[in-house]
Coordinates of C-alpha atoms and ligand atoms in Angstrom, one line a residue:
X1 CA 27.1 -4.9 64.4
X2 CA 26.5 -6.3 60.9
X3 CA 23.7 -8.5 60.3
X4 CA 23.6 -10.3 56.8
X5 CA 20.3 -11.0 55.7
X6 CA 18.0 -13.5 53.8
X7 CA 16.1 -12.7 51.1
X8 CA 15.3 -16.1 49.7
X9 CA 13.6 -16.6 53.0
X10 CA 11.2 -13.9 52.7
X11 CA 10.5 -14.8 49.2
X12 CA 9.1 -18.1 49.9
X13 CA 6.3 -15.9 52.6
X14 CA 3.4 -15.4 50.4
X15 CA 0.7 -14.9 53.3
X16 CA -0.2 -11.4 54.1
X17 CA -0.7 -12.3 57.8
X18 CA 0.9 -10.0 59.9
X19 CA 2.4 -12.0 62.6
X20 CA 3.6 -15.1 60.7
X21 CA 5.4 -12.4 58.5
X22 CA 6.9 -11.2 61.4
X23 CA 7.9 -14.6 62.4
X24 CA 9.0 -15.5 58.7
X25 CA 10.8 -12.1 58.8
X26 CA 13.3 -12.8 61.4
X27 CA 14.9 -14.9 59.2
X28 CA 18.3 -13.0 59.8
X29 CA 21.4 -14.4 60.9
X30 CA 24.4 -12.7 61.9
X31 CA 28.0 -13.5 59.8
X32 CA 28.4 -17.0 59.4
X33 CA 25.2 -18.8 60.8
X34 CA 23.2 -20.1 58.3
X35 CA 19.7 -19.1 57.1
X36 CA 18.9 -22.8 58.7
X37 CA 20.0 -22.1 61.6
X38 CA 18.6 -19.5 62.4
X39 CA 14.8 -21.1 61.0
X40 CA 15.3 -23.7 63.4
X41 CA 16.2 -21.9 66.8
X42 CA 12.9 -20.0 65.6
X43 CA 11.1 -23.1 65.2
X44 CA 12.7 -23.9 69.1
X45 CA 11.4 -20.9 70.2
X46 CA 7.6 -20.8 68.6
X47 CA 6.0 -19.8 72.3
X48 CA 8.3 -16.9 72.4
X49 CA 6.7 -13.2 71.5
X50 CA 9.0 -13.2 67.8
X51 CA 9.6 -9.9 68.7
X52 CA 10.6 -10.5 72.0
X53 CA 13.3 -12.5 69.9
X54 CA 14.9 -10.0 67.4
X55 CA 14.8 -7.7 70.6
X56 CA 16.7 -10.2 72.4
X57 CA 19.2 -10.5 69.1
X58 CA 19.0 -7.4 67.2
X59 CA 18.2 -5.2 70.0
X60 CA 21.1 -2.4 71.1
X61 CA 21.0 -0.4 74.3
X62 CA 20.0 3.0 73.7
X63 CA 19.8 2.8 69.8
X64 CA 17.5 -0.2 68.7
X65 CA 14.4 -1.5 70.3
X66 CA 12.2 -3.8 68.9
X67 CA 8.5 -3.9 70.8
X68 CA 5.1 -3.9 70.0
X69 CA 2.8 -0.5 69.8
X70 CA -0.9 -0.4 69.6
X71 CA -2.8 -2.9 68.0
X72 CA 0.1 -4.9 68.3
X73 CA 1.9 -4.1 65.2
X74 CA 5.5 -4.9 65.5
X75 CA 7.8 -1.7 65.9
X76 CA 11.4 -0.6 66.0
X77 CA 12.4 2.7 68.1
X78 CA 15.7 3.8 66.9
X79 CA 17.3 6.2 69.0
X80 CA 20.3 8.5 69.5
X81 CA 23.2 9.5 72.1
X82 CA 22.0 13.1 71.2
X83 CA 18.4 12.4 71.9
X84 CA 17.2 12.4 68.7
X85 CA 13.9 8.8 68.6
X86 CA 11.7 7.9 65.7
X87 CA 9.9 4.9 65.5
X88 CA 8.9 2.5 62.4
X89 CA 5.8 0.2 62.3
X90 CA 7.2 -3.2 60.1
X91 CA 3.0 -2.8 58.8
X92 CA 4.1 -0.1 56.1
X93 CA 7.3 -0.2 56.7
X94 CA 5.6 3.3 58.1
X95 CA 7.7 6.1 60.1
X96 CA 5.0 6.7 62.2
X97 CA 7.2 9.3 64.7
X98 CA 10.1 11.1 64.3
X99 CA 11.9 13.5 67.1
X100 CA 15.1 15.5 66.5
X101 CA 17.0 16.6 70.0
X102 CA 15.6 19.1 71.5
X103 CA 12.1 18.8 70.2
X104 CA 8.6 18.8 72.6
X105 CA 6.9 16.4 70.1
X106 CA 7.3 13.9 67.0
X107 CA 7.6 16.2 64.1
X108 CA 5.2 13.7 62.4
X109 CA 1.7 14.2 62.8
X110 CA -0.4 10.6 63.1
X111 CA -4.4 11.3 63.6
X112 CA -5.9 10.5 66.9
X113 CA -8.5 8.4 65.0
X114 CA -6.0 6.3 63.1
X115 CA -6.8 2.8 63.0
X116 CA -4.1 0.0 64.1
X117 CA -6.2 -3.2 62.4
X118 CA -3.3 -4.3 60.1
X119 CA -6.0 -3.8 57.3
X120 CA -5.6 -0.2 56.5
X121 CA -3.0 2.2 56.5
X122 CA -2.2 3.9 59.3
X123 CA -3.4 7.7 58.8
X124 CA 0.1 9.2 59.8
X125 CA 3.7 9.3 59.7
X126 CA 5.2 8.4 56.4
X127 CA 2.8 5.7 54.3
X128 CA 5.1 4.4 51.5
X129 CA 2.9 4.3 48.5
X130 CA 3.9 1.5 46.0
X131 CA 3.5 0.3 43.0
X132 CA 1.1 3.1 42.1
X133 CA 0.2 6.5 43.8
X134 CA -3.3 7.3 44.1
X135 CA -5.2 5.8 41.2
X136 CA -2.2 6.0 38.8
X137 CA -1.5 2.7 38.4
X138 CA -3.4 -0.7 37.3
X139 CA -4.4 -1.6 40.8
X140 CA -7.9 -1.4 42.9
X141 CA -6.4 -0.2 46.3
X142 CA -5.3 3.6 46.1
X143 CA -1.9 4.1 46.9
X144 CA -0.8 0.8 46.3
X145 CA -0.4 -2.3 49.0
X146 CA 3.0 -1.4 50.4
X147 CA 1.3 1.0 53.3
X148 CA -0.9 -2.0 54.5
X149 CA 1.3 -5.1 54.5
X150 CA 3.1 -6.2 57.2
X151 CA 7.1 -5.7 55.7
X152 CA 9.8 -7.8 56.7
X153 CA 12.7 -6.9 58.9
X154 CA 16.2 -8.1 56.6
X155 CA 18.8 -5.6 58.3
X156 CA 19.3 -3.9 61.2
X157 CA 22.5 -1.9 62.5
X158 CA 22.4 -0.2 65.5
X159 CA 25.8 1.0 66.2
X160 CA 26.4 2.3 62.4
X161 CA 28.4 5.0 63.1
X162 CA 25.8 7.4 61.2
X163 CA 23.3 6.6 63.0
X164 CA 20.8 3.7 64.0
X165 CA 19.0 2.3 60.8
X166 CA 17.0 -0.8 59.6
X167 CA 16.1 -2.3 56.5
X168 CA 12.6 -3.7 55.9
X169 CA 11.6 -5.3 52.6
X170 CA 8.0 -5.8 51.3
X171 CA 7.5 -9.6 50.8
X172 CA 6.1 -10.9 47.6
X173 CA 2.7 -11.5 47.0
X174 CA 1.3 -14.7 45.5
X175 CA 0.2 -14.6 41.8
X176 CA -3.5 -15.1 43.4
X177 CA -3.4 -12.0 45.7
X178 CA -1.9 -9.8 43.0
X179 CA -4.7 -10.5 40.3
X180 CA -7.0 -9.7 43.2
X181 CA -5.0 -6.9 43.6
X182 CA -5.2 -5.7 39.7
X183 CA -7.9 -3.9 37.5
X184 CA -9.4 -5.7 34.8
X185 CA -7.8 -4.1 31.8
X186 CA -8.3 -1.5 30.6
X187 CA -9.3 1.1 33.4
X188 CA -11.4 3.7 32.2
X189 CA -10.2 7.1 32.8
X190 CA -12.2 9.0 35.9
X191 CA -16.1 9.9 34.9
X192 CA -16.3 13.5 33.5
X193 CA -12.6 13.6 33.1
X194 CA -10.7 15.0 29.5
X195 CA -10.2 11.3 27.8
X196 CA -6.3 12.6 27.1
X197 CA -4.0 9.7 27.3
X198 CA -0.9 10.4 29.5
X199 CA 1.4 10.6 27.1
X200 CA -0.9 13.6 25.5
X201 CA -0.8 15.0 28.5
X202 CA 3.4 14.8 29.3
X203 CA 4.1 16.2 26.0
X204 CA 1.5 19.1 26.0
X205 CA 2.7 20.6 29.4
X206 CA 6.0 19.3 30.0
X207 CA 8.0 19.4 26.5
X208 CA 11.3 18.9 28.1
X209 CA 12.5 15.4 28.2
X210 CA 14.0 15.1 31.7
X211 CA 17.6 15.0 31.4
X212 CA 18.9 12.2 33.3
X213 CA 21.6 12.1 36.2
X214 CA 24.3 10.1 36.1
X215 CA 22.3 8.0 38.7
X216 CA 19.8 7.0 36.4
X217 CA 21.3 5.8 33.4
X218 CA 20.0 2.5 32.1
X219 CA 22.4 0.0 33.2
X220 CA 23.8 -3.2 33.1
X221 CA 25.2 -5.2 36.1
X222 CA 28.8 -4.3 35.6
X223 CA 30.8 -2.8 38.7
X224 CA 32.0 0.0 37.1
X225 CA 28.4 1.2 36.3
X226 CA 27.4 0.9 39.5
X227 CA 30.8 2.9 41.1
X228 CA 29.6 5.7 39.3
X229 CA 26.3 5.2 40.8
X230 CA 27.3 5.2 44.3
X231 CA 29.7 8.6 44.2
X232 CA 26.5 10.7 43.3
X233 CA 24.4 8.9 45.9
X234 CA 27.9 9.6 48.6
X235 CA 26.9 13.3 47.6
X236 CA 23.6 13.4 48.0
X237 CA 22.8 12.0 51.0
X238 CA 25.9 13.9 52.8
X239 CA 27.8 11.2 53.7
X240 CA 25.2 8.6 54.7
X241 CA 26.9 5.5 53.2
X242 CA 25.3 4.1 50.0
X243 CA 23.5 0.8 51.6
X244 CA 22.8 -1.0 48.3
X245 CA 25.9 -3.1 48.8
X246 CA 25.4 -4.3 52.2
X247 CA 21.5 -4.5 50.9
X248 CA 22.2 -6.8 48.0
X249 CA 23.3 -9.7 50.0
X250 CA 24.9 -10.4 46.4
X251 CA 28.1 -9.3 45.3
X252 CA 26.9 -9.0 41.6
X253 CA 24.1 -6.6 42.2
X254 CA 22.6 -4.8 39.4
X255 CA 22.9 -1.1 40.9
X256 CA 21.2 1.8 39.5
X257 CA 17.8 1.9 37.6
X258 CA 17.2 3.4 33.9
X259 CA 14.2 5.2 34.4
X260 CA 12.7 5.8 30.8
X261 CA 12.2 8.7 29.3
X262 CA 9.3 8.3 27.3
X263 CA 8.4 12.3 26.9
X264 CA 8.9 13.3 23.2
X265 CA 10.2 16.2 22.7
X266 CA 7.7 18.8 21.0
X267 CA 7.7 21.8 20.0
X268 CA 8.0 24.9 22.5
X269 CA 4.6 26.7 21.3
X270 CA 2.8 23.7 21.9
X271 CA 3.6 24.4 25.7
X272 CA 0.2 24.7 27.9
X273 CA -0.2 25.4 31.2
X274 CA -4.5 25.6 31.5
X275 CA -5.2 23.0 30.1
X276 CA -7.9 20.7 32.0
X277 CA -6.7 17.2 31.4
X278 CA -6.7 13.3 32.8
X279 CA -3.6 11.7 33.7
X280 CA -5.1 8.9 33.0
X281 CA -4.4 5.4 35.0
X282 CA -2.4 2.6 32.8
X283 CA -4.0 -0.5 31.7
X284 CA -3.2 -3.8 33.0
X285 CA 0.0 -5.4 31.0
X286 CA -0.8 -9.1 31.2
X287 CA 3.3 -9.8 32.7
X288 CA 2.4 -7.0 35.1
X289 CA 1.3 -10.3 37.5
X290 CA 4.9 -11.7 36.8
X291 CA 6.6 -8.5 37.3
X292 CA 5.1 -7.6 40.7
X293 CA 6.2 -11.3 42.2
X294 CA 9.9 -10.5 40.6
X295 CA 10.1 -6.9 42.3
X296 CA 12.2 -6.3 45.4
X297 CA 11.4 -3.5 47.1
X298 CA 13.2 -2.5 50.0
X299 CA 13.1 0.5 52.8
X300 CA 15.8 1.8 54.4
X301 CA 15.3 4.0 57.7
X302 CA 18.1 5.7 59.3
X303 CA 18.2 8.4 62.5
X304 CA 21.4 10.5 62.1
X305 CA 23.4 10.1 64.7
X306 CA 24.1 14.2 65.3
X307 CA 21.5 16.0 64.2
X308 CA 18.8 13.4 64.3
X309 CA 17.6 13.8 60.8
X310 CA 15.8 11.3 59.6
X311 CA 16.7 9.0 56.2
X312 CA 14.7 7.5 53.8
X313 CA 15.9 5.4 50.9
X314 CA 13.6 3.7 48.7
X315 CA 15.1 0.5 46.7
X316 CA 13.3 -1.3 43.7
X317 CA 14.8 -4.1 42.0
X318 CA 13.6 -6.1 39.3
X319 CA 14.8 -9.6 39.6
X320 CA 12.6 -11.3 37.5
X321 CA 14.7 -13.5 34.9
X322 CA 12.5 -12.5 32.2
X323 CA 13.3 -10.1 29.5
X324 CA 10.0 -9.6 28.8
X325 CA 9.2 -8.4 32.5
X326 CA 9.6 -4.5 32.5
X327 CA 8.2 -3.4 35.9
X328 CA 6.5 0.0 35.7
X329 CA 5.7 2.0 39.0
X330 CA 4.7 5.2 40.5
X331 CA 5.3 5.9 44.1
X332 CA 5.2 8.3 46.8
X333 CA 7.0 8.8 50.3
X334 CA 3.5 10.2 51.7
X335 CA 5.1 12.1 55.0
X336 CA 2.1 13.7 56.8
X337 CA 4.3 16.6 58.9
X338 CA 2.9 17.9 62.2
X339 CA 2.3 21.2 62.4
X340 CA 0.9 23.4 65.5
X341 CA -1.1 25.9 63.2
X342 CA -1.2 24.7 59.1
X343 CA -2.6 28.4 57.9
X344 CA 0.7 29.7 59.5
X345 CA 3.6 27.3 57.5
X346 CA 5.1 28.1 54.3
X347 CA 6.0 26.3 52.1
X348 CA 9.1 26.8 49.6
X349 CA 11.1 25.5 46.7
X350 CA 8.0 25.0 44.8
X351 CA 8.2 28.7 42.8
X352 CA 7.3 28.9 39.3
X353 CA 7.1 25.0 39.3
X354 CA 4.1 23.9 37.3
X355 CA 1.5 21.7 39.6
X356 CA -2.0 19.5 38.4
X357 CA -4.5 20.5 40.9
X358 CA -6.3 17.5 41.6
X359 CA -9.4 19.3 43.7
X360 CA -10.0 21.3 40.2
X361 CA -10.5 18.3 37.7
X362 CA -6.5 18.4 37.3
X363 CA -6.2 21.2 36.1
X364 CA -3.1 22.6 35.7
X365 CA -1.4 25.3 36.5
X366 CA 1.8 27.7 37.4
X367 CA 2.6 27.9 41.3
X368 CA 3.8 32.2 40.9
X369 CA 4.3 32.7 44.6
X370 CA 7.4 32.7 46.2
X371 CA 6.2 30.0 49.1
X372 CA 2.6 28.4 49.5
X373 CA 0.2 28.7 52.2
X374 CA -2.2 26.7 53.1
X375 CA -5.6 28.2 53.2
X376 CA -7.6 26.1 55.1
X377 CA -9.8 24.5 51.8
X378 CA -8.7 21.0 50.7
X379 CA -5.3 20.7 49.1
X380 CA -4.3 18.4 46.5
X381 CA -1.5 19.2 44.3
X382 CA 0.8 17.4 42.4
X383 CA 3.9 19.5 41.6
X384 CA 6.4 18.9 38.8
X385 CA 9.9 20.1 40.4
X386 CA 12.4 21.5 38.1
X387 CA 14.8 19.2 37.8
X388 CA 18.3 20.1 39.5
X389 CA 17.1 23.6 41.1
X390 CA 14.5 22.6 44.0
X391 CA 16.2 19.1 45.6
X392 CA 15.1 21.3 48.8
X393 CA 11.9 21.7 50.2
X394 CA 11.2 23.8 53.6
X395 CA 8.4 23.9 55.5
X396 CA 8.8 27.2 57.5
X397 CA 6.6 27.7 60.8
X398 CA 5.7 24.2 62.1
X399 CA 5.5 25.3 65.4
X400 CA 5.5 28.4 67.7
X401 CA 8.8 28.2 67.9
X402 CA 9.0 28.8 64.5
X403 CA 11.0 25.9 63.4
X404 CA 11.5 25.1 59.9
X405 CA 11.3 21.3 58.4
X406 CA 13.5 20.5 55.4
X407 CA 12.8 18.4 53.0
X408 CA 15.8 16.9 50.8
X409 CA 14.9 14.7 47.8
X410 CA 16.8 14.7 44.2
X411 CA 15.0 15.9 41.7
X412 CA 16.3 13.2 39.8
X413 CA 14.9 10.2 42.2
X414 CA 11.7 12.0 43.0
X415 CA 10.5 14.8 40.3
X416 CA 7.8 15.7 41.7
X417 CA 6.2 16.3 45.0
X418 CA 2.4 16.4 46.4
X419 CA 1.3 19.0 48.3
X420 CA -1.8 17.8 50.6
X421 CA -4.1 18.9 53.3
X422 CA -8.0 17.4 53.4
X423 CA -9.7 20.5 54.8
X424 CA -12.5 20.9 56.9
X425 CA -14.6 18.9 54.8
X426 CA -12.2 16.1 53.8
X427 CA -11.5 16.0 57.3
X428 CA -15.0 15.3 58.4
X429 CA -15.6 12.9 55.7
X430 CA -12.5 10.7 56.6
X431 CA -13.1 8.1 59.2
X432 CA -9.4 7.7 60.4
X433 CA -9.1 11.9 60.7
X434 CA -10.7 13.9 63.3
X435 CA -12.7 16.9 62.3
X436 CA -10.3 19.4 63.4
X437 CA -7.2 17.9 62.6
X438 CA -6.7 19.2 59.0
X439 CA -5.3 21.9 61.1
X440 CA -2.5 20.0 62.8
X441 CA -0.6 18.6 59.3
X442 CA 0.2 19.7 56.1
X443 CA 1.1 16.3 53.6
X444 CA 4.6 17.4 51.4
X445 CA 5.2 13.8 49.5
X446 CA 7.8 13.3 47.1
X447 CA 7.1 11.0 44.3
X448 CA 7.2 9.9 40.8
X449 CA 4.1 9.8 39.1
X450 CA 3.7 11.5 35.6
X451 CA 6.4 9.1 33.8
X452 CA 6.4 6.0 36.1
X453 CA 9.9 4.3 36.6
X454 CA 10.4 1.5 34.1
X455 CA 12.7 -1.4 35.1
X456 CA 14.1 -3.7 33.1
X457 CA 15.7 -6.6 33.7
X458 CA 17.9 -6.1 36.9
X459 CA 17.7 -2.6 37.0
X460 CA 17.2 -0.9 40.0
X461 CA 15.7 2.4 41.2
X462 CA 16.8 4.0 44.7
X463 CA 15.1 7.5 45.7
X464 CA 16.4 9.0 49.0
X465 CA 15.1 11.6 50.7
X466 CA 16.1 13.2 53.7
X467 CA 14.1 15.0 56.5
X468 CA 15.9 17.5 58.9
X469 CA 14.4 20.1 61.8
X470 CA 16.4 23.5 62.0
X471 CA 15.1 25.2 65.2
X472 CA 14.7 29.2 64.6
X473 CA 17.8 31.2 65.6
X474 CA 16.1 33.0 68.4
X475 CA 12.7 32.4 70.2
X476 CA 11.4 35.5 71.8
X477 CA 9.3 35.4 75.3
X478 CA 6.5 36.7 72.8
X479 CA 7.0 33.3 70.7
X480 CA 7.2 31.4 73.7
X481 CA 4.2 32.6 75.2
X482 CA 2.1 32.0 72.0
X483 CA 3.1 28.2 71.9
X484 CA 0.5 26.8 69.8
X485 CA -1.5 24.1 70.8
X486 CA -0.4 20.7 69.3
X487 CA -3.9 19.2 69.6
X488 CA -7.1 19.1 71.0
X489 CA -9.9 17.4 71.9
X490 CA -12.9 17.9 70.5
X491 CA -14.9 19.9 72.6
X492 CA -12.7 20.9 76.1
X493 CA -10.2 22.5 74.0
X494 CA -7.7 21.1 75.8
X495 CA -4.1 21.6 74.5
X496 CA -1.1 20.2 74.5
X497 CA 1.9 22.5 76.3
X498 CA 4.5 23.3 73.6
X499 CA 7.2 23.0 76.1
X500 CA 6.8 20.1 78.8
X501 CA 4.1 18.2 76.1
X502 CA 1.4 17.7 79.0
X503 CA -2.2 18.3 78.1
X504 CA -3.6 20.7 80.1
X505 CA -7.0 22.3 81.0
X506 CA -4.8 25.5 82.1
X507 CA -3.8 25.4 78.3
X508 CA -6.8 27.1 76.1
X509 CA -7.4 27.5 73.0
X510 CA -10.5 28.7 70.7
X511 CA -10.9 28.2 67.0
X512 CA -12.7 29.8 64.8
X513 CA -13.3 27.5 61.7
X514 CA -14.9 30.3 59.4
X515 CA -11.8 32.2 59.7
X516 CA -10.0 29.3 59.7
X517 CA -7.1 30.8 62.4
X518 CA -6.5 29.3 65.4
X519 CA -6.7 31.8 68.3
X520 CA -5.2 31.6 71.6
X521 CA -7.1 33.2 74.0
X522 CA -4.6 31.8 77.1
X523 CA -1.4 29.9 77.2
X524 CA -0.1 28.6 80.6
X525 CA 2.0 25.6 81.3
X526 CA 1.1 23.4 83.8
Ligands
BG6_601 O1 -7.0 8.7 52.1 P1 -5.7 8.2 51.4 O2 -6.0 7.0 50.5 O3 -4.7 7.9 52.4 O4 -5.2 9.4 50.5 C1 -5.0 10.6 51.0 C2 -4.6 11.6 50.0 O5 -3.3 11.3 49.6 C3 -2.7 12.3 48.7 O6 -1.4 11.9 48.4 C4 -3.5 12.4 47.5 O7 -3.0 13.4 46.6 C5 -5.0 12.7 47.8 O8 -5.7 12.7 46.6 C6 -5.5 11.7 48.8 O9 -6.8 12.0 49.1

């Protein structure tokens, strides 16, 4: 099933409300109806649930259901004939589960105190953090908007041979919301902070200018740029179909993105790796208003159809018609992973990679072990991958079963990746996270952040990134007998059976904070 899709529509949806989106969003219409069309049998149909209507349209047996999960946001379950169901919440565009075959429970850990108010972000799955990560970036709200606005549905294939996937794309704000949206320039670096500018800091500690991939040439709109383009995505993603074609909905689509290399190149000595410095947040360029209403931004999900991994591919496009617009970003694919014990994972492909660590006034430092644990303090890390030798990250031990989660994202799309766990304290301090729950999830985010993407004029960025489960080779009866709790309440210690998922009373488990372990003292399925 194709569905061709209509951005124009979306464009002209400045409103942030979540449900007229929704309705606004449903603008699709399959090969050869029209755009009007399609608005009016919506129109016909106003007393109809809209998502009771793309379900009825869009929705495929077994592989694509459209419904609506708690506090009503509008969701898609995509699903495989191996078994293999995540689901995506068009608030966010946000993964908020993800379950391979043969799998007790979503790989992705969402807090039992998250809050479904279409205000905030949900605290779970896989935010999308956009224009700016964090505070990097001109604008008030941390992380950017992307995680709490309601996205729009513009493509949807359920029977792709690959695998199920959909296409959501954040609608454009109106010139009012995004000056709301914007600090007055300029933003003063953090209080207490080294006043380095960014630039200071890129060239002190990362002398290297990155060299660029073949993907990420600054382009024009010609075809033959954009064949070369597409090969190297064919590669990377393993044979997952470049989707920026059928995205486009325009044949002449710029295709690839130049991102800028604005790091001089300095001399080797002046290398440092102490040095306690700010990255400090960009001012406000006065087209930055124009450039945000010009950007397309688009998500692509996708549930492979054997092994269930899960696909990500993050698409920004500046459309504006302005030479003058460059758009300038930093982003983040913030995937909070589940995890049945975080003091037991490891983490690798992070070795001798350099990383700013934001709970010590950024500070920065050289990561010497061969994988990273997680202690049990807060963890905030922003790691600067080498380019070309760690596209893979693993997170070894999510479960009891000892199950390893691999992460695959280009260094050349994302260099760099944020390591995160709140703590105890964090944890307690944080209304949408239960006390205890810094134990069940360990954050592993790549993202772009020290040199922000620049755009110009139809150039596009794409980042993919690609999430797979590979179950140990053997569990022993030892292993099985230890399955870790997934959660618990917060006094009864109830836990949740590793094998059949139930929560049971028969299923107990102790902690001891101080120690910060989690001990079983009895394991018995129901
Ligand atoms: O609470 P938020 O806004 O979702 O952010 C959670 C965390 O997100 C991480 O990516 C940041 O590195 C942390 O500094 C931040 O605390």
């Amino acid at each position: 099933m194709g569905i061709c899709c209509a951005a124009e529509t979306s464009r002209a949806s400045p409103g942030r409300d979540g449900t007229r989106y929704a309705m606004q969003s449903l603008a699709l219409s399959r090969s050869g109806r029209s755009r009007y069309q399609m608005d009016h049998k919506l129109a016909v149909n106003i007393s109809k649930d809209p998502i009771q209507e793309v379900q009825e349209q869009y929705g495929v047996p077994g592989r694509l259901t459209f419904f609506r999960g708690r506090g009503g946001l509008e969701m898609v379950l995509l699903q495989t004939a191996a078994g293999a169901c995540a689901e995506v919440s068009f608030f966010g565009a946000q993964v908020l589960s993800w379950q391979p075959p043969r799998t007790a429970n979503s790989l992705l850990f969402v807090s039992r105190e998250a809050i479904f108010d279409r205000r905030r972000a949900v605290r779970g799955g896989i935010p999308v953090c956009w224009p700016q990560f964090s505070k990097y970036g001109p604008l008030v709200q941390q992380h950017g908007y992307a995680r709490n606005t309601n996205w729009e549905l513009v493509y949807a294939d359920g029977d792709h041979p690959d695998g199920p996937l959909v296409v959501f794309e954040l609608p454009t704000l109106s010139p009012s919301v995004i000056a709301k949206l914007l600090v007055p320039s300029p933003v003063a670096a953090p209080t207490g902070a080294a006043t380095a500018s960014s630039t200071t800091w890129t060239t002190r500690v990362f002398p290297r200018a990155r060299p660029q991939s073949p993907g990420h040439q600054a382009m024009s709109s010609e075809h033959g740029a954009s064949a070369d383009w597409n090969q190297e995505n064919e590669k990377r993603s393993s044979g997952v179909p470049d989707q920026c074609d059928i995205l486009a909905n325009t044949s002449g689509m710029a295709s690839a993105a130049g991102r800028c290399t604005t790091i001089a190149s300095v001399p080797e000595e002046s290398t440092e790796t102490t040095a306690a410095v700010t990255l400090t947040p960009r001012t406000t360029s006065p087209v930055f208003e124009s450039e945000l209403q010009h950007a397309q931004v688009r998500l692509m999900v996708q549930l492979g159809a054997e092994r269930g991994d899960l696909r990500l591919r993050l698409e920004v496009w500046n459309r504006s018609p302005s030479d003058a617009d460059v758009l300038e970003f930093t982003t983040a694919l913030h995937a909070y992973l589940r995890v049945d014990a975080v003091t037991e994972i490891r983490i690798t492909g992070l070795s001798g990679c350099e990383f700013i660590d934001q709970t010590r006034q950024q500070r920065i430092e050289v990561d010497q072990e061969p994988s990273l644990t997680l202690q049990g303090g807060e963890v905030d890390r922003i790691y600067r991958r080498k380019p070309q030798t760690s596209d893979l990250i693993q997170v070894e031990r999510v479960n009891a079963q000892q199950g390893t989660i691999r992460i695959e994202a280009s260094t050349d799309d994302f260099p760099e990746l944020v390591i995160w766990n709140p703590g105890p304290q964090k944890s307690h301090e944080l209304v949408d996270l239960d006390d205890q729950e810094w134990m069940f999830m360990a954050c592993v985010e790549p993202a772009v952040i020290i040199e922000p993407v620049r755009l110009h004029r139809d150039e596009r960025w794409c980042g993919h990134v690609t999430f797979t489960y590979v179950a140990a080779a053997k569990t022993s009866a030892a292993t099985k007998r230890l399955s870790m709790c997934a959660l618990h309440d917060r006094g009864g210690g109830w836990c949740t059976c590793g094998y059949c998922s139930r929560p049971s009373p028969s299923i107990r488990c102790s902690m001891s904070v101080a120690m910060q372990r989690m001990i079983i003292s009895s394991v018995r399925c129901a």
